Short mmCIF file of C-alpha atoms in Angstrom, two decimals:
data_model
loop_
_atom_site.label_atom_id
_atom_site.label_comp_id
_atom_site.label_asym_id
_atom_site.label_seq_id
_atom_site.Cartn_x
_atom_site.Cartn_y
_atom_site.Cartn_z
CA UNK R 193 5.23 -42.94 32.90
CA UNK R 194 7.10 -45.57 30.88
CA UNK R 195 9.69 -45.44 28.46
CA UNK R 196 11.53 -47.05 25.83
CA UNK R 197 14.69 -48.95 26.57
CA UNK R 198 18.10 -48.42 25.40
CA UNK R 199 17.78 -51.27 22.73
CA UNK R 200 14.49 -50.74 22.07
CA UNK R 201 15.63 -46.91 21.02
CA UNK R 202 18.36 -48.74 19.23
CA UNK R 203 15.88 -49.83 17.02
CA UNK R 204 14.80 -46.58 15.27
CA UNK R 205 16.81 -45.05 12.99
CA UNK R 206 17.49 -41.86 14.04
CA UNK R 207 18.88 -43.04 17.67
CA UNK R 208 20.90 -46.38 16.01
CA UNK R 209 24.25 -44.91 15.76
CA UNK R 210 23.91 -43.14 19.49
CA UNK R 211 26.75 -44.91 22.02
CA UNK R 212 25.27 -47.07 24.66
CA UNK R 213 25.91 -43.45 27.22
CA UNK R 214 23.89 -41.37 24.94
CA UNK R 215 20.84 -43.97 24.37
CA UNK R 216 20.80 -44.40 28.19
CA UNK R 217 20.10 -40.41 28.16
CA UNK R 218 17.23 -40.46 26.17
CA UNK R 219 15.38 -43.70 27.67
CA UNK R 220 15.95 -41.74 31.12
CA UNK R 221 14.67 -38.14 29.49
CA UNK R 222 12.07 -39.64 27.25
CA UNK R 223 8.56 -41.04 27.93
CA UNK R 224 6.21 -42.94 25.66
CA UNK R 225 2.71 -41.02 25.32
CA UNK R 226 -0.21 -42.90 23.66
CA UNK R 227 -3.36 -40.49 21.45
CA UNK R 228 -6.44 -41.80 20.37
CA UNK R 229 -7.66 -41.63 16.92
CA UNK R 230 -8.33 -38.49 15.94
CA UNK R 231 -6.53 -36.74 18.68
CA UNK R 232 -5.07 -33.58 17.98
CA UNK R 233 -1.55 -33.93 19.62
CA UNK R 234 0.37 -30.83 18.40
CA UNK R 235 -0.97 -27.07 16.90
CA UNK R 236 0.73 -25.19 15.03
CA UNK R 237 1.92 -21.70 16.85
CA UNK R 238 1.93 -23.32 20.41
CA UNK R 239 5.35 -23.21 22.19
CA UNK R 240 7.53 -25.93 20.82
CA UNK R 241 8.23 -28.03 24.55
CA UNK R 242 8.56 -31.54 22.90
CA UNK R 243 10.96 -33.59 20.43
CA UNK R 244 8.49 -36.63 19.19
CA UNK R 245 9.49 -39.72 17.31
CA UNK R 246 6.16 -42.04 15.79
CA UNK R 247 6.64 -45.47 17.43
CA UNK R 248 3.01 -46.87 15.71
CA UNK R 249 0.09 -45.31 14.36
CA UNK R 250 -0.08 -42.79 11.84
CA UNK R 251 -0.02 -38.94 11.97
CA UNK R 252 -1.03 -36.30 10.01
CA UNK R 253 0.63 -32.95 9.79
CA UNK R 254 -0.94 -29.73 8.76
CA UNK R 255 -0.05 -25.74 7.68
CA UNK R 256 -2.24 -23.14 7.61
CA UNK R 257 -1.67 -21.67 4.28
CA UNK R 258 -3.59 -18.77 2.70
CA UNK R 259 -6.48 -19.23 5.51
CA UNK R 260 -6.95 -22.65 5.03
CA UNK R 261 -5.11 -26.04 6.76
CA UNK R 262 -3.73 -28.24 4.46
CA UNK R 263 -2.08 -31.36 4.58
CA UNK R 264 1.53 -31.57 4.37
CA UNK R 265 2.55 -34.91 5.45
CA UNK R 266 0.73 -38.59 6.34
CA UNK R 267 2.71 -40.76 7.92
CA UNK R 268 3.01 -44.34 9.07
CA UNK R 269 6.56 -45.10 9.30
CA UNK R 270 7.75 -45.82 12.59
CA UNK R 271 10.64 -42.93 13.33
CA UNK R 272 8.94 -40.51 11.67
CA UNK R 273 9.74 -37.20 13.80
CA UNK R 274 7.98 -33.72 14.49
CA UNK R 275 7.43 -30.91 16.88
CA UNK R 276 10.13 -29.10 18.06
CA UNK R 277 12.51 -30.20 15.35
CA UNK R 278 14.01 -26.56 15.84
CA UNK R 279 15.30 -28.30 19.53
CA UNK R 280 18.56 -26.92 18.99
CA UNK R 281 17.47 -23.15 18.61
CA UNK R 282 15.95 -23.01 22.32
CA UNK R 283 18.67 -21.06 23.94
CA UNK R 284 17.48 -18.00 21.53
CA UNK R 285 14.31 -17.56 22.53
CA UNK R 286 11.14 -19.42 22.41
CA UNK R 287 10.25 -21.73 19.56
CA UNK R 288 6.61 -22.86 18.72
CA UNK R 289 5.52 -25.07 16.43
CA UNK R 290 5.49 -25.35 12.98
CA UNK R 291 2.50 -27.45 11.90
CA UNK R 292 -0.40 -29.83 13.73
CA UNK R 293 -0.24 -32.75 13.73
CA UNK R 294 -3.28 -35.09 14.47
CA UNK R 295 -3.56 -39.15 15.25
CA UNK R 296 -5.42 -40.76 12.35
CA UNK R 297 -5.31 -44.37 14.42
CA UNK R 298 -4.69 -44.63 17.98
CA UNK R 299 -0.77 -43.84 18.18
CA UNK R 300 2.18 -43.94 20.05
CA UNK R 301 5.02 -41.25 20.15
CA UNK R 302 8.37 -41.37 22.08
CA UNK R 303 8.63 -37.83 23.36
CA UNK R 304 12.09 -35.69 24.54
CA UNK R 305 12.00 -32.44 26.03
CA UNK R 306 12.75 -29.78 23.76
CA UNK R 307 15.08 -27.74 26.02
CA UNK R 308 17.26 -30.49 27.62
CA UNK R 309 17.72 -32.51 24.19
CA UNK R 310 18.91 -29.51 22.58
CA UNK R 311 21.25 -28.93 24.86
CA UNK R 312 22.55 -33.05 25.24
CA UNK R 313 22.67 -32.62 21.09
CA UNK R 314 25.14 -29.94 21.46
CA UNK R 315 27.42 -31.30 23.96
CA UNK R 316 27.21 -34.71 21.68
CA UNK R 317 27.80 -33.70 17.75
CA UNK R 318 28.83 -30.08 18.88
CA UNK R 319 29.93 -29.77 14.80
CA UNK R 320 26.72 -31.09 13.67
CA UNK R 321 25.25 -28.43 16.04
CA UNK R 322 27.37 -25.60 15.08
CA UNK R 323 26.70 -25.82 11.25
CA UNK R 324 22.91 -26.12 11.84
CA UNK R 325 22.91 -23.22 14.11
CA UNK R 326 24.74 -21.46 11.59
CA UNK R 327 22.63 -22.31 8.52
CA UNK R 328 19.29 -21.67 10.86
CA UNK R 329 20.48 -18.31 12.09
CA UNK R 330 22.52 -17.11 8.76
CA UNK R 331 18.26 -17.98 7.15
CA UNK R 332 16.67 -15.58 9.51
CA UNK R 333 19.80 -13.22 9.39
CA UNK R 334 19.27 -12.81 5.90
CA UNK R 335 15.54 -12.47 6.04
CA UNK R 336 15.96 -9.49 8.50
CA UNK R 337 18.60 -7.47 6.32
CA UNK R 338 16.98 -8.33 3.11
CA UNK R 339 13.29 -7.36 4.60
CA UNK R 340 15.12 -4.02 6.22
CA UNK R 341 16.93 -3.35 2.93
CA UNK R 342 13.27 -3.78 0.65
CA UNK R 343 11.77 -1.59 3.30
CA UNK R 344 14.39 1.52 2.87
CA UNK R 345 14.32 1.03 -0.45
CA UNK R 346 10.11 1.32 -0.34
CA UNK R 347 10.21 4.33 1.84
CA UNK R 348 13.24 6.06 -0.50
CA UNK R 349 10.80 5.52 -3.62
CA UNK R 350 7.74 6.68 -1.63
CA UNK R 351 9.92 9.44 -0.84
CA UNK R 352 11.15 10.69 -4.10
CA UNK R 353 7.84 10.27 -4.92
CA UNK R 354 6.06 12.67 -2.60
CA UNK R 355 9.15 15.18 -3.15
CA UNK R 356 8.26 15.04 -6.56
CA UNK R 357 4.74 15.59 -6.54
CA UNK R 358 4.99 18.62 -3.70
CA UNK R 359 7.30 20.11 -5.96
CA UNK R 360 5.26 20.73 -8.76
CA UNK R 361 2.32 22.86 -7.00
CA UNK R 362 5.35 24.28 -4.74
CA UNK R 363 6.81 25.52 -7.59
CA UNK R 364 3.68 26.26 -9.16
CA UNK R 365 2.54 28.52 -6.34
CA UNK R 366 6.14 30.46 -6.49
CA UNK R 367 5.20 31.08 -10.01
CA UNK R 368 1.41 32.54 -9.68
CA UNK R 369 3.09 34.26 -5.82
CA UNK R 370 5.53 35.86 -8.88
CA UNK R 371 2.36 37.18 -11.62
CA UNK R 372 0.34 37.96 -8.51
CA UNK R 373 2.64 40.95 -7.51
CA UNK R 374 3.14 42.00 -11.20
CA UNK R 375 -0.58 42.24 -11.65
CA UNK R 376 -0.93 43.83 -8.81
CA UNK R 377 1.27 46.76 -9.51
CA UNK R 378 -0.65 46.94 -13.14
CA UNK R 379 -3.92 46.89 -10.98
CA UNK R 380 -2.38 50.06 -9.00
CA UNK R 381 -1.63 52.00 -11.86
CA UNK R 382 -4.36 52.04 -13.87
CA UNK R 383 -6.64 52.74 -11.24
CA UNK R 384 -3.84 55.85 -10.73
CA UNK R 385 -4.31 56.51 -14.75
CA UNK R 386 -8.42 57.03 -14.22
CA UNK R 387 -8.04 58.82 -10.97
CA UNK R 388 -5.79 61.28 -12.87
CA UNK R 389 -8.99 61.41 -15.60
CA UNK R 390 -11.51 62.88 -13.24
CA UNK R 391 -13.47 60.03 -13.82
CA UNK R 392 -16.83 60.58 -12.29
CA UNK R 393 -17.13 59.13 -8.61
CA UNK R 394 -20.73 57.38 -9.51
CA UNK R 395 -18.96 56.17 -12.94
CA UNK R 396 -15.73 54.60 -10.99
CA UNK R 397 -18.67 53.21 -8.67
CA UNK R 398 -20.17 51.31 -12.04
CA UNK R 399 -16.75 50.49 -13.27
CA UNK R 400 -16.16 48.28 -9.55
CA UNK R 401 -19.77 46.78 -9.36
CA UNK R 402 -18.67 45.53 -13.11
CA UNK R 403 -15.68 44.07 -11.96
CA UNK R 404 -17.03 42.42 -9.15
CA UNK R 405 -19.29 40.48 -11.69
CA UNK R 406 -16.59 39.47 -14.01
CA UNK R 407 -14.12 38.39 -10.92
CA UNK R 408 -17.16 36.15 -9.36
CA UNK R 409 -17.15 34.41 -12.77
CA UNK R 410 -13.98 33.20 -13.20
CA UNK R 411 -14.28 30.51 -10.93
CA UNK R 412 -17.05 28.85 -12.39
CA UNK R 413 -15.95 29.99 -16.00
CA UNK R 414 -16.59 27.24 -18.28
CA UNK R 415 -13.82 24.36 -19.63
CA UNK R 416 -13.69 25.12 -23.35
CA UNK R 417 -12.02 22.79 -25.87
CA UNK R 418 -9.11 24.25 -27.77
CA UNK R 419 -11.28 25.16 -31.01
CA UNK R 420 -14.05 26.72 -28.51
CA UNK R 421 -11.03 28.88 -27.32
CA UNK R 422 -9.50 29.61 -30.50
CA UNK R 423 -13.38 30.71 -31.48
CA UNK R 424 -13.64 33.67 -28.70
CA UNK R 425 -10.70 34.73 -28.64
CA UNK R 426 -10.71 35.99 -32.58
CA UNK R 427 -14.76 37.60 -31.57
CA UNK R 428 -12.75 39.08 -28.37
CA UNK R 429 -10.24 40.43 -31.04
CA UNK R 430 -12.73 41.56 -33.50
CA UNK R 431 -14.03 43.51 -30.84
CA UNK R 432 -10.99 45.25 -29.52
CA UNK R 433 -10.18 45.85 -32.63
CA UNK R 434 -14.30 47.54 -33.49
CA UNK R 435 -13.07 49.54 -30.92
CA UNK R 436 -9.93 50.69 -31.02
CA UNK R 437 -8.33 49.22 -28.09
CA UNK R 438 -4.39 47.93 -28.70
CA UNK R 439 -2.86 44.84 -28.77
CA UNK R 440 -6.66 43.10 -28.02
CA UNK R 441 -5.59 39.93 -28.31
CA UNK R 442 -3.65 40.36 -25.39
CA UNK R 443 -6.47 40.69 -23.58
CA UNK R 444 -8.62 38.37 -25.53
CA UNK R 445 -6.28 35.43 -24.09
CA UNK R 446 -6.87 36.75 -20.20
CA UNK R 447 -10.70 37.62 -20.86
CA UNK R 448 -11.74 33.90 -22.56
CA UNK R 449 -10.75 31.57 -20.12
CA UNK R 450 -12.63 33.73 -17.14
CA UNK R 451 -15.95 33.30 -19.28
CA UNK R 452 -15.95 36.90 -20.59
CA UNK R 453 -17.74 37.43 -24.03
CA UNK R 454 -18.71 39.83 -26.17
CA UNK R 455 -21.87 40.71 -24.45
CA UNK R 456 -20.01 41.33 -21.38
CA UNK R 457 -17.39 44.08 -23.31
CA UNK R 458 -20.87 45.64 -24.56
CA UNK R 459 -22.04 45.88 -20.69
CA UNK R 460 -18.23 47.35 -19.57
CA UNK R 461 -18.01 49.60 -22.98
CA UNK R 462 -22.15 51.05 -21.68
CA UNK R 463 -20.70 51.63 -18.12
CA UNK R 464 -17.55 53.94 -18.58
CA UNK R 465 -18.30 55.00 -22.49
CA UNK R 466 -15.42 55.34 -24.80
CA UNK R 467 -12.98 57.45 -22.99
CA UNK R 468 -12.30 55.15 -20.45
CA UNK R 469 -13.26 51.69 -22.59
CA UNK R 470 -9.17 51.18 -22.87
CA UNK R 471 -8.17 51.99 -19.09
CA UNK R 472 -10.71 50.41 -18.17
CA UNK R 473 -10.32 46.94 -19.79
CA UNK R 474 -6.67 46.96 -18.90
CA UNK R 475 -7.84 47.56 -14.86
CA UNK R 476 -10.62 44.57 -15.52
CA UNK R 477 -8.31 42.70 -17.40
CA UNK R 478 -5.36 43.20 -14.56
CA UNK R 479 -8.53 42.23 -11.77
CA UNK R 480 -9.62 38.88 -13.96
CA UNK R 481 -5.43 37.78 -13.82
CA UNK R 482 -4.96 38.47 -10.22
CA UNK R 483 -8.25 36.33 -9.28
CA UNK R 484 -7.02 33.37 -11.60
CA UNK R 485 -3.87 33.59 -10.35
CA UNK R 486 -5.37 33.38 -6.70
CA UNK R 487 -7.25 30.37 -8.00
CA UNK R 488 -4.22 28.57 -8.95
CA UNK R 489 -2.38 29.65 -5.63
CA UNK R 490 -4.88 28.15 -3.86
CA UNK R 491 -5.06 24.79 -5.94
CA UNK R 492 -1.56 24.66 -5.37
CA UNK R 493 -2.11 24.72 -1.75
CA UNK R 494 -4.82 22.88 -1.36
CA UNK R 495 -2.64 19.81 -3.56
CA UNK R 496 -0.14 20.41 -0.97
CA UNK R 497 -2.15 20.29 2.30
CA UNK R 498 -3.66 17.27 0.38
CA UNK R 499 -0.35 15.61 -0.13
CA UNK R 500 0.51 16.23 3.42
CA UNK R 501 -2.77 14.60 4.53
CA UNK R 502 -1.87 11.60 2.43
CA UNK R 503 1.30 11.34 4.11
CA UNK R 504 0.13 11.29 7.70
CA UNK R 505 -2.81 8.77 6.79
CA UNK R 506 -0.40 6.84 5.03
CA UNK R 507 2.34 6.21 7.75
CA UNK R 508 -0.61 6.46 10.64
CA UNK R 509 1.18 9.04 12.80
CA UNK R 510 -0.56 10.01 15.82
CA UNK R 511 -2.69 6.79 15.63
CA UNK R 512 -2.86 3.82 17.27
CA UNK R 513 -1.62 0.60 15.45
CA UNK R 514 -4.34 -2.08 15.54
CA UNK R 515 -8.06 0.43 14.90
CA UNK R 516 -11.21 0.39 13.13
CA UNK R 517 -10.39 1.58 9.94
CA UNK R 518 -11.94 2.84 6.65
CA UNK R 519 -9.86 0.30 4.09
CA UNK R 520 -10.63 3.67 1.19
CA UNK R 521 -8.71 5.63 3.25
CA UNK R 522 -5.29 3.98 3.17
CA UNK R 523 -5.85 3.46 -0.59
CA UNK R 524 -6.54 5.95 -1.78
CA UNK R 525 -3.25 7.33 0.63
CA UNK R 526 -1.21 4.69 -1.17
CA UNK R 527 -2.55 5.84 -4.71
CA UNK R 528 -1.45 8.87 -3.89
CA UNK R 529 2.31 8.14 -2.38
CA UNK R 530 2.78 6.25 -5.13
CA UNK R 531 1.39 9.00 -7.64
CA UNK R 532 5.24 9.64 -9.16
CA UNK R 533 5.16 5.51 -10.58
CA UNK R 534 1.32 6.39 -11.74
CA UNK R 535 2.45 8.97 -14.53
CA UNK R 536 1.11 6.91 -17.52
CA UNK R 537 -0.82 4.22 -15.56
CA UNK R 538 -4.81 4.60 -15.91
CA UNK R 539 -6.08 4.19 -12.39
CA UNK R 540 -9.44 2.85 -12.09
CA UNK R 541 -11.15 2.56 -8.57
CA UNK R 542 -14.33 0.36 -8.08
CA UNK R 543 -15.06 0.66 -4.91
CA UNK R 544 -18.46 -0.25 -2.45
CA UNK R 545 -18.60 2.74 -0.18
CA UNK R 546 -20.80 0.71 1.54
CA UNK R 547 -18.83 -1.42 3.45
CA UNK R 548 -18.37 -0.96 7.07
CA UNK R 549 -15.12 -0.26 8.58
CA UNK R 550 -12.65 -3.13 9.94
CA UNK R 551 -10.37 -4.03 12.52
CA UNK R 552 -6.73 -3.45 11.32
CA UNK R 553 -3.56 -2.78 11.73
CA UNK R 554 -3.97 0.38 9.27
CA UNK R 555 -0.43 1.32 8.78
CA UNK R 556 0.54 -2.18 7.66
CA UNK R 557 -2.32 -2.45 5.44
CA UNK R 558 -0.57 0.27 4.04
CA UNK R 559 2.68 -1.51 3.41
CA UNK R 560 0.55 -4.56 1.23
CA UNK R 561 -1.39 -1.80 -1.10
CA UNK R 562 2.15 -0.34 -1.41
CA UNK R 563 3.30 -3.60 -2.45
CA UNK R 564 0.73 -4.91 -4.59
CA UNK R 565 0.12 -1.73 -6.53
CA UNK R 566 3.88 -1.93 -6.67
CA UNK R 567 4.14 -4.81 -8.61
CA UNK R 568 1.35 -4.55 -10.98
CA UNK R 569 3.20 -1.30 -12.07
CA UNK R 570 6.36 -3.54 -12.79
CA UNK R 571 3.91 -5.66 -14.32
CA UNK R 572 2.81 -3.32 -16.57
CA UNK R 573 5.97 -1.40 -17.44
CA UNK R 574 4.48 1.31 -16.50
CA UNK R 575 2.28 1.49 -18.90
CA UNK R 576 -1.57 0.13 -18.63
CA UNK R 577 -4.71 0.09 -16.55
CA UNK R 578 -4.69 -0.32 -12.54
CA UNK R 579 -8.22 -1.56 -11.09
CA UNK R 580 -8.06 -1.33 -7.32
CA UNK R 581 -11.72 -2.84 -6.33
CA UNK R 582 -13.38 -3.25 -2.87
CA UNK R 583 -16.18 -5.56 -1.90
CA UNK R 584 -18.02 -7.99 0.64
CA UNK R 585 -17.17 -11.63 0.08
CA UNK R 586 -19.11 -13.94 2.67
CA UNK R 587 -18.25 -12.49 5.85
CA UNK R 588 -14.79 -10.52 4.60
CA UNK R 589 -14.15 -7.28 2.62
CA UNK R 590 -12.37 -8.16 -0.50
CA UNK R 591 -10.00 -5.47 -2.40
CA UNK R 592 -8.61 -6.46 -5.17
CA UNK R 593 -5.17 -4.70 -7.08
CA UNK R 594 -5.55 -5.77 -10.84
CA UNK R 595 -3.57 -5.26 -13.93
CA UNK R 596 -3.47 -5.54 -17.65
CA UNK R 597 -0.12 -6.96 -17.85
CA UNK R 598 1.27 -10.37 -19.24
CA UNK R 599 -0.28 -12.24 -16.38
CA UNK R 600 1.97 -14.64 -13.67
CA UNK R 601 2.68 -18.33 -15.09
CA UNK R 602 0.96 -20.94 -14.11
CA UNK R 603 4.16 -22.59 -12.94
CA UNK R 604 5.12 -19.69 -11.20
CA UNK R 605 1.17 -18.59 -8.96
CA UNK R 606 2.21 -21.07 -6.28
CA UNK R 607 5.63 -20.19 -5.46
CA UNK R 608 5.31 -16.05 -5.62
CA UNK R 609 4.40 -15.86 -2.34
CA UNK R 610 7.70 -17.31 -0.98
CA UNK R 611 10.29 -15.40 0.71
CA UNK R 612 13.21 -14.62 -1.86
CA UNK R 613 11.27 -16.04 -4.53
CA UNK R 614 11.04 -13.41 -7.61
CA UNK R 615 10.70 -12.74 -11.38
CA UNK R 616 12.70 -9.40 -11.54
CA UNK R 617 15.83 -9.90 -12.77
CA UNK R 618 18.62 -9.41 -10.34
CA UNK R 619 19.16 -6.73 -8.38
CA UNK R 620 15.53 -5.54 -8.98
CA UNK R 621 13.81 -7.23 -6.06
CA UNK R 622 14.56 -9.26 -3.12
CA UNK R 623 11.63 -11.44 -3.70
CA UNK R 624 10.02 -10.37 -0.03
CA UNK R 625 7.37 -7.90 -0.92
CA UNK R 626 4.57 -10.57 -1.61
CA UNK R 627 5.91 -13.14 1.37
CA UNK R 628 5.84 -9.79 4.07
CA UNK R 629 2.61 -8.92 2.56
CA UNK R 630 1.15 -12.59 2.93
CA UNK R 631 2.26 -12.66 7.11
CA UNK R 632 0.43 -9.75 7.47
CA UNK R 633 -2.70 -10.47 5.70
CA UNK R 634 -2.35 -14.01 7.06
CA UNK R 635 -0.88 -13.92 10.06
CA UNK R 636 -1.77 -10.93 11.45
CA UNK R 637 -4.87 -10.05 10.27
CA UNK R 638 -6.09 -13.66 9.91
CA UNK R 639 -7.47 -12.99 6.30
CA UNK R 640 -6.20 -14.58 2.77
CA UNK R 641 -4.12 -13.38 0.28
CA UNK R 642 -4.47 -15.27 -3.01
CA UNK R 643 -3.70 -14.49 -6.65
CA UNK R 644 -5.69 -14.96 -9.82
CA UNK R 645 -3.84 -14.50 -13.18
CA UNK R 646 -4.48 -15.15 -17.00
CA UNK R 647 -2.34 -12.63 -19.65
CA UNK R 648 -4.17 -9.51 -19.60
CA UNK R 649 -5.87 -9.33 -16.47
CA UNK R 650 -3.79 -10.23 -12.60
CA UNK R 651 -5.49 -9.79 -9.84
CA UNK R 652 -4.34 -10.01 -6.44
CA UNK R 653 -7.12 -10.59 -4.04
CA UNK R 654 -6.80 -9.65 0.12
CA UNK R 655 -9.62 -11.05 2.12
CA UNK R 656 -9.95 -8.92 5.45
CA UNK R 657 -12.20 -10.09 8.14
CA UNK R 658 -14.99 -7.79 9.41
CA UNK R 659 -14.82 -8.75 13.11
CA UNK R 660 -12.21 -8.98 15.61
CA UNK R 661 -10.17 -11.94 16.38
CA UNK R 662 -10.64 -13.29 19.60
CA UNK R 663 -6.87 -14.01 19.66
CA UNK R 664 -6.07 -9.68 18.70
CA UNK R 665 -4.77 -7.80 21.41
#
């Protein structure tokens, strides 16, 4: 092993100003390791072990950004430093690296382990150490109140949101629960009114079979536009009225949206003859309310157990984290959680059914739908079109969030994906939503997250791969 003397160290600027005690340290700590060109000498995520200073040679230091490694940094100045340049943050935990760095010409480092120089530093400069502690811990401090804070505040609006929509076919059951008993009790006592006719057993039989008919046809009644309605109801009146039957456009308004016409009246009016005809209709016409009203008890119901369903697939209770998922399922979960910000937003879903499922960490999936969709409804005021689009690209499944809005500025595409960074004014968004979104795609899921905007049409691209990482556990 060989090292660098004391007066050689003296020669690069960042040990000149050490005392001769402190420079005798680091030649007795240090070693001097030699790479061939084209070496790869650090990567980027391995634990950070080493402190190295470029004696000759030059590096070249890479990121991994968006799924591809760029260059950050070339170098060929001699005291140019990298690796563990966090040294001083050892004591908390384990540090890794921050970039690669490779030897584009056979070069020479001067290398200091990580752990012990941190700990020299602070005994030396223990101000200097102090105040970068401080700034490097008050950073990630920050990041974990701020990130904490944007996620209450995403799981109080997803809240309000779902209260909101279970409310309405809640409340909308309540009300049909409500008519349901009323009609009910009609139902009861007109039945009571013929009984106390004497109405012929085989007749009553007739009048039942007849009701059966008109009940089964109220679900698949037809949607009629509102002239269409206007239309029957003044024949259904006209007829009442032919016939002598009271307040017939009372009934006209129950009768026409079950699907019952005139030709139907002349079938019920053949079946009990004009004695009963007004009994009668007011029993069919209390039957026909009490089956819509069913109808709309169980829509209500159903959008509930729906809502629920949303919920559950949505926060992936009961499931394990990192599963082979169906990417339609969480967004159309999402679409639906988020349904409250969607009131005047036309949603428009493109997607290839045809894609297989992928290996995911579903529930935080979840969290960059929420988050993209999220923002293109800020985008939008509102107020426009939402395209959510799935696809294959190459060997990854592509969605795609897109909106109609003013479009991100040039300037601006290549710095929205850093932490704190943001275009809402203040104290409308911590600037996290896109950077938390990008680690997951990114870092956890190995993918791409990239954006492409002109005014009028954003879209926000995720690139998911279909197989598993060899590094997943």
């Amino acid at each position: 092993m060989s090292t660098l003397s004391p007066d050689e160290l003296r020669t690069l600027f960042l040990f000149e100003k050490l005392t001769d005690d402190q420079l005798a340290w680091v030649s007795a700590n240090g070693e001097v390791e030699e790479y061939a060109e084209g070496t790869k000498v650090l990567t980027e995520g391995d634990p950070a072990t080493c402190f190295y200073v470029l004696l000759s040679g030059t590096l070249r230091m890479t990121r991994v950004v968006h799924g591809d490694e760029l260059e950050m940094l070339r170098s060929e100045q001699r005291g140019s430093y990298c690796g563990a340049t966090q040294f001083l943050m050892g004591q908390r935990g384990e540090q890794r690296y921050s970039a690669s760095v490779y030897a584009l010409t056979d070069t020479a480092f001067f290398s200091l382990p990580a752990a012990e120089f941190g700990e020299k530093f602070g005994e030396w400069f223990p101000m200097a150490a102090h105040l970068l502690e401080g700034m490097f811990l008050g950073r990630r401090n920050t990041d974990a109140v701020v990130g904490q804070r944007e996620r209450l505040l995403a799981l109080g609006a997803l809240s309000a949101g779902l209260t909101h929509e279970l409310n309405n076919p809640a409340a909308a059951a309540v009300r049909a629960t409500s008519s349901l008993r009323e009609r009910v009790a009609g139902m009861r006592q007109k039945l009571a009114m013929l009984a106390r006719k004497d109405i012929d057993p085989h007749l009553l039989e007739q009048l039942i079979d007849v009701q059966e008919t008109l009940v089964k046809q109220v679900a698949d009644a037809p949607k009629l536009t509102a002239m269409q309605t206007s239309d029957r109801e003044d024949e259904l009146s006209d007829w009442f009225e032919d016939h002598d039957i009271a307040d017939g456009w009372d009934l006209a308004a129950v009768f026409v949206p079950a699907g019952i016409t005139v030709e139907r009246l002349d079938e019920v009016h053949a079946a009990v003859g004009e004695e009963f005809l007004n009994a009668a209709l007011r029993w069919l016409g209390y039957a026909v309310e009490t089956e819509s009203l069913m109808g709309e008890i169980e829509d209500a119901t159903t959008r509930i157990s729906t809502l629920l369903a949303a919920a559950k697939q949505y926060s992936q209770m009961d499931r394990a984290p990192y599963q082979w998922i169906d990417v339609h399922d969480g967004l159309d979960s999402t679409l639906i959680m988020l349904s409250g910000k969607l009131g005047h937003v036309e949603v428009v879903k493109d997607y290839d059914r045809s894609l297989p499922q992928i290996p995911a960490y579903a529930g935080e999936l979840n969290q960059v739908w929420t988050n993209l969709v999220d923002n293109a409804v800020a985008a939008m005021n509102g107020d426009g079109r939402l395209t959510v689009r799935t696809a294959r690209e190459n060997d990854h499944l592509l969605v795609e969030v897109g909106d109609n809005g003013p479009g991100v500025p040039p300037e601006l595409s290549q710095r929205i994906f850093e932490p704190f960074f943001t275009t809402k004014p203040v104290g409308e968004g911590t600037g996290l939503g896109l950077d938390i979104s990008w680690r997951i795609v990114v870092k956890k899921h190995r993918g791409d997250l990239r954006v492409r905007s002109e005014p009028g049409d954003t879209r926000f691209q995720v690139l998911l791969p279909f197989t598993e990482s060899t590094d997943d556990t």
